[in-house]
PDB file of C-alpha atoms in Angstrom:
ATOM      1  CA  MET L   1      21.233  -2.592  15.423  1.00  0.00           C
ATOM      2  CA  VAL L   2      24.424  -4.807  14.642  1.00  0.00           C
ATOM      3  CA  CYS L   3      25.931  -4.191  17.809  1.00  0.00           C
ATOM      4  CA  ALA L   4      22.805  -4.856  19.851  1.00  0.00           C
ATOM      5  CA  PHE L   5      22.364  -8.222  17.958  1.00  0.00           C
ATOM      6  CA  TYR L   6      25.860  -9.234  18.823  1.00  0.00           C
ATOM      7  CA  LEU L   7      25.857  -8.093  22.498  1.00  0.00           C
ATOM      8  CA  SER L   8      22.874 -10.253  22.490  1.00  0.00           C
ATOM      9  CA  ALA L   9      24.418 -12.866  21.098  1.00  0.00           C
ATOM     10  CA  ILE L  10      27.385 -12.683  23.753  1.00  0.00           C
ATOM     11  CA  LEU L  11      25.077 -12.265  26.635  1.00  0.00           C
ATOM     12  CA  ILE L  12      23.485 -15.370  26.180  1.00  0.00           C
ATOM     13  CA  GLN L  13      26.527 -17.383  25.201  1.00  0.00           C
ATOM     14  CA  TRP L  14      28.003 -16.308  28.360  1.00  0.00           C
ATOM     15  CA  ARG L  15      24.846 -17.751  30.215  1.00  0.00           C
ATOM     16  CA  ARG L  16      25.201 -20.797  28.873  1.00  0.00           C
ATOM     17  CA  VAL L  17      28.955 -20.810  30.221  1.00  0.00           C
ATOM     18  CA  ILE L  18      27.609 -19.955  33.803  1.00  0.00           C
ATOM     19  CA  LEU L  19      25.087 -22.693  33.934  1.00  0.00           C
ATOM     20  CA  ASN L  20      27.494 -25.167  32.918  1.00  0.00           C
ATOM     21  CA  ASN L  21      30.365 -25.435  35.375  1.00  0.00           C
ATOM     22  CA  ASP L  22      32.924 -28.119  33.868  1.00  0.00           C
ATOM     23  CA  SER L  23      36.169 -25.993  32.223  1.00  0.00           C
ATOM     24  CA  LEU L  24      35.584 -27.996  28.845  1.00  0.00           C
ATOM     25  CA  SER L  25      32.244 -25.914  28.669  1.00  0.00           C
ATOM     26  CA  VAL L  26      34.140 -22.755  29.670  1.00  0.00           C
ATOM     27  CA  ASN L  27      36.754 -22.885  27.442  1.00  0.00           C
ATOM     28  CA  VAL L  28      34.693 -23.651  24.547  1.00  0.00           C
ATOM     29  CA  GLY L  29      31.960 -20.947  25.318  1.00  0.00           C
ATOM     30  CA  GLU L  30      35.050 -18.621  25.903  1.00  0.00           C
ATOM     31  CA  LYS L  31      36.409 -19.392  22.361  1.00  0.00           C
ATOM     32  CA  GLU L  32      32.628 -19.300  20.862  1.00  0.00           C
ATOM     33  CA  THR L  33      32.316 -15.478  22.406  1.00  0.00           C
ATOM     34  CA  MET L  34      35.657 -14.420  21.355  1.00  0.00           C
ATOM     35  CA  GLY L  35      35.007 -15.485  17.898  1.00  0.00           C
ATOM     36  CA  MET L  36      31.441 -13.578  17.901  1.00  0.00           C
ATOM     37  CA  ILE L  37      33.447 -10.831  19.233  1.00  0.00           C
ATOM     38  CA  LYS L  38      35.630 -10.559  16.526  1.00  0.00           C
ATOM     39  CA  TRP L  39      32.803 -10.679  14.162  1.00  0.00           C
ATOM     40  CA  GLY L  40      30.787  -7.892  15.633  1.00  0.00           C
ATOM     41  CA  VAL L  41      33.919  -5.517  15.667  1.00  0.00           C
ATOM     42  CA  CYS L  42      34.996  -6.351  12.160  1.00  0.00           C
ATOM     43  CA  ILE L  43      31.683  -5.886  10.836  1.00  0.00           C
ATOM     44  CA  VAL L  44      30.930  -2.520  12.989  1.00  0.00           C
ATOM     45  CA  VAL L  45      34.507  -1.517  11.751  1.00  0.00           C
ATOM     46  CA  CYS L  46      34.001  -2.126   8.075  1.00  0.00           C
ATOM     47  CA  ALA L  47      30.426  -0.352   8.045  1.00  0.00           C
ATOM     48  CA  VAL L  48      32.148   2.875   9.600  1.00  0.00           C
ATOM     49  CA  ILE L  49      34.751   2.874   7.191  1.00  0.00           C
ATOM     50  CA  GLY L  50      32.206   2.010   4.553  1.00  0.00           C
ATOM     51  CA  ALA L  51      30.027   4.693   5.321  1.00  0.00           C
ATOM     52  CA  ALA L  52      32.867   7.509   6.028  1.00  0.00           C
ATOM     53  CA  GLY L  53      34.566   6.793   2.864  1.00  0.00           C
ATOM     54  CA  LEU L  54      31.213   7.273   0.683  1.00  0.00           C
ATOM     55  CA  TRP L  55      30.542  10.225   2.702  1.00  0.00           C
ATOM     56  CA  LEU L  56      33.984  11.638   1.732  1.00  0.00           C
ATOM     57  CA  ALA L  57      33.467  10.564  -1.795  1.00  0.00           C
ATOM     58  CA  THR L  58      30.226  12.322  -2.273  1.00  0.00           C
ATOM     59  CA  ARG L  59      30.195  15.265  -0.258  1.00  0.00           C
ATOM     60  CA  ASN L  60      31.181  17.781  -2.717  1.00  0.00           C
ATOM     61  CA  VAL L  61      28.816  16.421  -5.385  1.00  0.00           C
ATOM     62  CA  PRO L  62      26.151  19.020  -5.742  1.00  0.00           C
ATOM     63  CA  ASP L  63      22.229  18.157  -4.985  1.00  0.00           C
ATOM     64  CA  SER L  64      19.894  17.158  -7.639  1.00  0.00           C
ATOM     65  CA  TYR L  65      16.374  18.541  -7.840  1.00  0.00           C
ATOM     66  CA  VAL L  66      13.438  17.396  -9.894  1.00  0.00           C
ATOM     67  CA  ALA L  67      10.322  19.654 -10.249  1.00  0.00           C
ATOM     68  CA  THR L  68       6.983  18.450 -11.855  1.00  0.00           C
ATOM     69  CA  ARG L  69       3.914  20.203 -13.679  1.00  0.00           C
ATOM     70  CA  GLN L  70       1.044  18.527 -14.892  1.00  0.00           C
ATOM     71  CA  MET L  71      -1.196  19.558 -17.856  1.00  0.00           C
ATOM     72  CA  TYR L  72      -4.307  17.777 -19.224  1.00  0.00           C
ATOM     73  CA  ILE L  73      -4.315  16.835 -23.359  1.00  0.00           C
ATOM     74  CA  GLY L  74      -7.834  15.950 -24.558  1.00  0.00           C
ATOM     75  CA  ASN L  75     -10.667  16.798 -26.455  1.00  0.00           C
ATOM     76  CA  LYS L  76     -13.528  18.559 -24.388  1.00  0.00           C
ATOM     77  CA  GLN L  77     -15.710  15.671 -25.867  1.00  0.00           C
ATOM     78  CA  THR L  78     -13.922  12.505 -24.446  1.00  0.00           C
ATOM     79  CA  THR L  79     -15.994  13.209 -21.174  1.00  0.00           C
ATOM     80  CA  GLY L  80     -18.044  10.333 -20.995  1.00  0.00           C
ATOM     81  CA  ASP L  81     -17.100   8.603 -24.157  1.00  0.00           C
ATOM     82  CA  ILE L  82     -14.804   5.679 -23.802  1.00  0.00           C
ATOM     83  CA  GLY L  83     -14.080   5.408 -27.261  1.00  0.00           C
ATOM     84  CA  ARG L  84     -12.894   8.914 -27.907  1.00  0.00           C
ATOM     85  CA  PHE L  85     -10.847   8.392 -24.332  1.00  0.00           C
ATOM     86  CA  ASN L  86      -8.914   5.326 -25.861  1.00  0.00           C
ATOM     87  CA  ALA L  87      -8.343   7.067 -28.956  1.00  0.00           C
ATOM     88  CA  ASP L  88      -6.667  10.273 -27.102  1.00  0.00           C
ATOM     89  CA  SER L  89      -4.872   8.742 -24.599  1.00  0.00           C
ATOM     90  CA  LEU L  90      -3.028   6.718 -27.699  1.00  0.00           C
ATOM     91  CA  LEU L  91      -2.852  10.234 -29.524  1.00  0.00           C
ATOM     92  CA  ILE L  92      -0.711  11.784 -26.576  1.00  0.00           C
ATOM     93  CA  LYS L  93       2.107   8.976 -26.803  1.00  0.00           C
ATOM     94  CA  SER L  94       2.081  11.088 -30.766  1.00  0.00           C
ATOM     95  CA  TYR L  95       2.194  14.483 -29.406  1.00  0.00           C
ATOM     96  CA  LEU L  96       4.795  14.131 -26.836  1.00  0.00           C
ATOM     97  CA  LYS L  97       7.236  12.870 -29.730  1.00  0.00           C
ATOM     98  CA  ALA L  98       6.895  17.108 -30.856  1.00  0.00           C
ATOM     99  CA  ALA L  99       7.624  17.636 -26.664  1.00  0.00           C
ATOM    100  CA  LYS L 100      11.749  18.113 -27.860  1.00  0.00           C
ATOM    101  CA  ASP L 101      11.371  19.336 -31.454  1.00  0.00           C
ATOM    102  CA  SER L 102      13.851  22.034 -32.571  1.00  0.00           C
ATOM    103  CA  LYS L 103      11.564  25.044 -32.079  1.00  0.00           C
ATOM    104  CA  ILE L 104      10.322  24.050 -28.621  1.00  0.00           C
ATOM    105  CA  VAL L 105      13.815  23.360 -27.528  1.00  0.00           C
ATOM    106  CA  ASP L 106      14.948  26.709 -28.950  1.00  0.00           C
ATOM    107  CA  GLU L 107      12.326  28.879 -27.436  1.00  0.00           C
ATOM    108  CA  VAL L 108      12.765  27.208 -24.179  1.00  0.00           C
ATOM    109  CA  GLN L 109      16.379  27.663 -24.403  1.00  0.00           C
ATOM    110  CA  GLY L 110      15.845  31.548 -25.291  1.00  0.00           C
ATOM    111  CA  ARG L 111      13.739  32.078 -22.148  1.00  0.00           C
ATOM    112  CA  LEU L 112      15.725  30.540 -19.821  1.00  0.00           C
ATOM    113  CA  ALA L 113      18.608  32.730 -21.492  1.00  0.00           C
ATOM    114  CA  LYS L 114      16.779  35.868 -20.365  1.00  0.00           C
ATOM    115  CA  ARG L 115      16.525  34.895 -16.931  1.00  0.00           C
ATOM    116  CA  GLY L 116      20.508  33.982 -16.648  1.00  0.00           C
ATOM    117  CA  ALA L 117      20.071  30.075 -17.146  1.00  0.00           C
ATOM    118  CA  HIS L 118      22.236  29.232 -19.857  1.00  0.00           C
ATOM    119  CA  LEU L 119      21.507  25.607 -20.883  1.00  0.00           C
ATOM    120  CA  SER L 120      22.446  23.768 -24.361  1.00  0.00           C
ATOM    121  CA  ARG L 121      19.850  22.272 -26.705  1.00  0.00           C
ATOM    122  CA  GLN L 122      21.518  18.554 -25.490  1.00  0.00           C
ATOM    123  CA  GLN L 123      21.233  19.276 -21.912  1.00  0.00           C
ATOM    124  CA  LEU L 124      17.535  20.405 -22.544  1.00  0.00           C
ATOM    125  CA  ARG L 125      16.675  17.126 -23.929  1.00  0.00           C
ATOM    126  CA  GLU L 126      18.163  15.017 -21.567  1.00  0.00           C
ATOM    127  CA  ILE L 127      16.991  16.717 -18.170  1.00  0.00           C
ATOM    128  CA  VAL L 128      13.409  16.942 -19.142  1.00  0.00           C
ATOM    129  CA  THR L 129      11.272  14.165 -19.326  1.00  0.00           C
ATOM    130  CA  PHE L 130       7.480  13.601 -20.116  1.00  0.00           C
ATOM    131  CA  GLU L 131       5.158  10.772 -18.583  1.00  0.00           C
ATOM    132  CA  GLN L 132       1.424  10.293 -19.100  1.00  0.00           C
ATOM    133  CA  ASP L 133      -0.296   9.270 -16.164  1.00  0.00           C
ATOM    134  CA  LEU L 134      -1.508   5.594 -16.338  1.00  0.00           C
ATOM    135  CA  ASN L 135      -5.351   5.581 -17.519  1.00  0.00           C
ATOM    136  CA  THR L 136      -5.398   9.308 -17.586  1.00  0.00           C
ATOM    137  CA  LEU L 137      -5.024  12.419 -20.553  1.00  0.00           C
ATOM    138  CA  ILE L 138      -2.557  13.784 -17.638  1.00  0.00           C
ATOM    139  CA  VAL L 139       0.977  14.145 -18.632  1.00  0.00           C
ATOM    140  CA  ASP L 140       3.827  14.840 -15.916  1.00  0.00           C
ATOM    141  CA  LEU L 141       6.810  16.980 -17.194  1.00  0.00           C
ATOM    142  CA  SER L 142       9.643  16.815 -14.849  1.00  0.00           C
ATOM    143  CA  ALA L 143      13.187  18.759 -14.803  1.00  0.00           C
ATOM    144  CA  LYS L 144      16.211  17.829 -13.206  1.00  0.00           C
ATOM    145  CA  ALA L 145      18.768  20.903 -12.126  1.00  0.00           C
ATOM    146  CA  GLU L 146      21.190  21.431  -9.395  1.00  0.00           C
ATOM    147  CA  THR L 147      18.629  23.658  -7.633  1.00  0.00           C
ATOM    148  CA  ALA L 148      15.225  23.738  -6.628  1.00  0.00           C
ATOM    149  CA  GLU L 149      14.488  27.347  -8.526  1.00  0.00           C
ATOM    150  CA  LEU L 150      15.949  26.300 -11.406  1.00  0.00           C
ATOM    151  CA  ALA L 151      14.386  23.249 -11.651  1.00  0.00           C
ATOM    152  CA  ALA L 152      10.939  24.692 -10.741  1.00  0.00           C
ATOM    153  CA  SER L 153      11.537  27.882 -13.682  1.00  0.00           C
ATOM    154  CA  LEU L 154      12.754  25.103 -16.414  1.00  0.00           C
ATOM    155  CA  THR L 155       9.781  22.828 -15.582  1.00  0.00           C
ATOM    156  CA  ASN L 156       7.483  25.950 -15.896  1.00  0.00           C
ATOM    157  CA  THR L 157       9.062  27.481 -18.816  1.00  0.00           C
ATOM    158  CA  TYR L 158       8.771  23.809 -20.903  1.00  0.00           C
ATOM    159  CA  VAL L 159       5.319  23.388 -20.053  1.00  0.00           C
ATOM    160  CA  GLU L 160       4.085  26.717 -21.326  1.00  0.00           C
ATOM    161  CA  VAL L 161       6.185  26.669 -24.173  1.00  0.00           C
ATOM    162  CA  PHE L 162       5.000  23.284 -25.282  1.00  0.00           C
ATOM    163  CA  ALA L 163       1.571  24.111 -25.091  1.00  0.00           C
ATOM    164  CA  GLU L 164       2.259  27.331 -27.122  1.00  0.00           C
ATOM    165  CA  VAL L 165       4.254  25.623 -29.791  1.00  0.00           C
ATOM    166  CA  ALA L 166       3.268  21.683 -30.080  1.00  0.00           C
ATOM    167  CA  PRO L 167      -0.355  22.240 -31.346  1.00  0.00           C
ATOM    168  CA  THR L 168       1.220  24.159 -34.302  1.00  0.00           C
ATOM    169  CA  LEU L 169       3.507  21.664 -34.993  1.00  0.00           C
ATOM    170  CA  MET L 170       0.679  18.657 -34.660  1.00  0.00           C
ATOM    171  CA  ALA L 171      -2.176  18.637 -36.919  1.00  0.00           C
ATOM    172  CA  ASP L 172      -5.248  18.315 -34.909  1.00  0.00           C
ATOM    173  CA  MET L 173      -3.842  18.610 -31.408  1.00  0.00           C
ATOM    174  CA  PRO L 174      -6.045  19.789 -28.498  1.00  0.00           C
ATOM    175  CA  GLN L 175      -4.692  22.835 -26.913  1.00  0.00           C
ATOM    176  CA  PRO L 176      -3.190  21.410 -23.402  1.00  0.00           C
ATOM    177  CA  GLU L 177      -4.769  22.882 -20.284  1.00  0.00           C
ATOM    178  CA  LEU L 178      -1.950  23.530 -17.776  1.00  0.00           C
ATOM    179  CA  LEU L 179      -2.114  22.700 -14.035  1.00  0.00           C
ATOM    180  CA  SER L 180      -0.702  25.024 -11.031  1.00  0.00           C
ATOM    181  CA  ALA L 181       2.647  25.895 -11.700  1.00  0.00           C
ATOM    182  CA  THR L 182       5.148  24.216  -9.531  1.00  0.00           C
ATOM    183  CA  ARG L 183       7.390  26.348  -7.119  1.00  0.00           C
ATOM    184  CA  PRO L 184      10.796  25.636  -5.564  1.00  0.00           C
ATOM    185  CA  SER L 185       9.470  24.757  -2.655  1.00  0.00           C
ATOM    186  CA  GLU L 186       8.021  21.757  -4.286  1.00  0.00           C
ATOM    187  CA  ALA L 187      11.089  20.412  -5.721  1.00  0.00           C
ATOM    188  CA  GLU L 188      12.199  17.190  -4.637  1.00  0.00           C
ATOM    189  CA  ASN L 189      15.781  16.355  -3.997  1.00  0.00           C
ATOM    190  CA  VAL L 190      16.493  13.143  -5.359  1.00  0.00           C
ATOM    191  CA  ALA L 191      20.134  12.728  -5.040  1.00  0.00           C
ATOM    192  CA  LEU L 192      21.573   9.612  -4.150  1.00  0.00           C
ATOM    193  CA  TYR L 193      24.223  11.211  -2.200  1.00  0.00           C
ATOM    194  CA  GLU L 194      21.900  13.027   0.858  1.00  0.00           C
ATOM    195  CA  THR L 195      23.865  12.256   3.855  1.00  0.00           C
ATOM    196  CA  LYS L 196      21.305   9.687   5.482  1.00  0.00           C
ATOM    197  CA  LYS L 197      21.121   7.668   2.004  1.00  0.00           C
ATOM    198  CA  VAL L 198      25.287   7.974   1.684  1.00  0.00           C
ATOM    199  CA  LEU L 199      25.561   6.767   5.646  1.00  0.00           C
ATOM    200  CA  VAL L 200      22.972   3.733   5.277  1.00  0.00           C
ATOM    201  CA  TYR L 201      24.509   2.565   1.370  1.00  0.00           C
ATOM    202  CA  GLY L 202      28.236   2.853   2.941  1.00  0.00           C
ATOM    203  CA  GLY L 203      27.635   1.255   6.039  1.00  0.00           C
ATOM    204  CA  THR L 204      25.600  -1.675   4.481  1.00  0.00           C
ATOM    205  CA  ILE L 205      28.552  -2.156   1.873  1.00  0.00           C
ATOM    206  CA  GLY L 206      30.985  -1.937   4.561  1.00  0.00           C
ATOM    207  CA  ALA L 207      29.081  -4.378   7.010  1.00  0.00           C
ATOM    208  CA  ALA L 208      28.342  -6.749   3.901  1.00  0.00           C
ATOM    209  CA  PHE L 209      32.573  -6.533   3.046  1.00  0.00           C
ATOM    210  CA  GLY L 210      33.340  -7.176   6.627  1.00  0.00           C
ATOM    211  CA  ALA L 211      31.071 -10.307   7.323  1.00  0.00           C
ATOM    212  CA  LEU L 212      32.323 -11.522   3.921  1.00  0.00           C
ATOM    213  CA  PHE L 213      36.060 -11.003   5.033  1.00  0.00           C
ATOM    214  CA  MET L 214      35.380 -12.979   8.569  1.00  0.00           C
ATOM    215  CA  PHE L 215      33.634 -15.685   6.318  1.00  0.00           C
ATOM    216  CA  TRP L 216      36.471 -16.145   3.786  1.00  0.00           C
ATOM    217  CA  ARG L 217      39.057 -15.987   7.237  1.00  0.00           C
ATOM    218  CA  ARG L 218      37.484 -18.785   8.705  1.00  0.00           C
ATOM    219  CA  VAL L 219      37.048 -20.896   5.812  1.00  0.00           C
ATOM    220  CA  VAL L 220      40.648 -20.198   5.005  1.00  0.00           C
ATOM    221  CA  ARG L 221      41.901 -21.073   8.787  1.00  0.00           C
ATOM    222  CA  GLU L 222      39.856 -24.387   9.090  1.00  0.00           C
ATOM    223  CA  THR L 223      41.419 -25.479   5.909  1.00  0.00           C
ATOM    224  CA  CYS L 224      44.802 -24.734   6.964  1.00  0.00           C
ATOM    225  CA  GLN L 225      44.128 -26.837  10.088  1.00  0.00           C
ATOM    226  CA  GLN L 226      42.739 -29.647   8.497  1.00  0.00           C
ATOM    227  CA  ARG L 227      45.959 -29.784   6.059  1.00  0.00           C
ATOM    228  CA  ARG L 228      48.113 -29.596   9.412  1.00  0.00           C
ATOM    229  CA  THR L 229      45.866 -32.392  10.960  1.00  0.00           C
ATOM    230  CA  ARG L 230      46.581 -34.440   7.771  1.00  0.00           C
ATOM    231  CA  THR L 231      50.072 -34.001   7.819  1.00  0.00           C
ATOM    232  CA  SER L 232      50.702 -34.763  11.477  1.00  0.00           C
ATOM    233  CA  ARG L 233      49.153 -38.007  10.873  1.00  0.00           C
ATOM    234  CA  VAL L 234      50.901 -38.781   7.768  1.00  0.00           C
ATOM    235  CA  GLN L 235      54.302 -38.012   9.606  1.00  0.00           C
ATOM    236  CA  GLY L 236      53.149 -39.572  12.822  1.00  0.00           C
TER     237      GLY L 236
END
């Protein structure tokens, strides 16, 4: 896109030069065209360097997957009762505070260990998040892991343990109703270092740096030219 923009600008400039046959216009047009070419080359080169550099820096970083499973936490009497719905909606925030209680975390840790996944309590608390959907009694549990399989397994295990243990920790908490289990194929790769994203981010950063460099170079050159002009006038 950058190359196409500068090529179009250069062609337009040369068209103006051809239509004006006096030598002064040609010289000015050539200088402007060469300046635009330098700008374009610098930006393109910096964009390539930026994309390549960021790709090299992140190519060995593992992927990161997020799996999500939903559950409904509400009383059966909630349907059609706005007051009860609002009360249950507020209570969900209290119920979710038990989500990372030691009893739940320890149970999840033990079940995952039996499947060959060994995670510490701190890791489990950091990679699992709960979020209530807006204006609903639906809660999303999301877990992040390096593989889609582990993310799905962790999510399903945590939701199931929460549904079993949380009602024993919180008085009058309704039994959560679990929606369909998540599958590895449904896990989303959320890594910022995916190849396409890396190339776009790196290229954008490089192009911006190239434009700033050329602008700085032009300012410095014009400043030096003005100083030389003042000096020659004083000496003259």
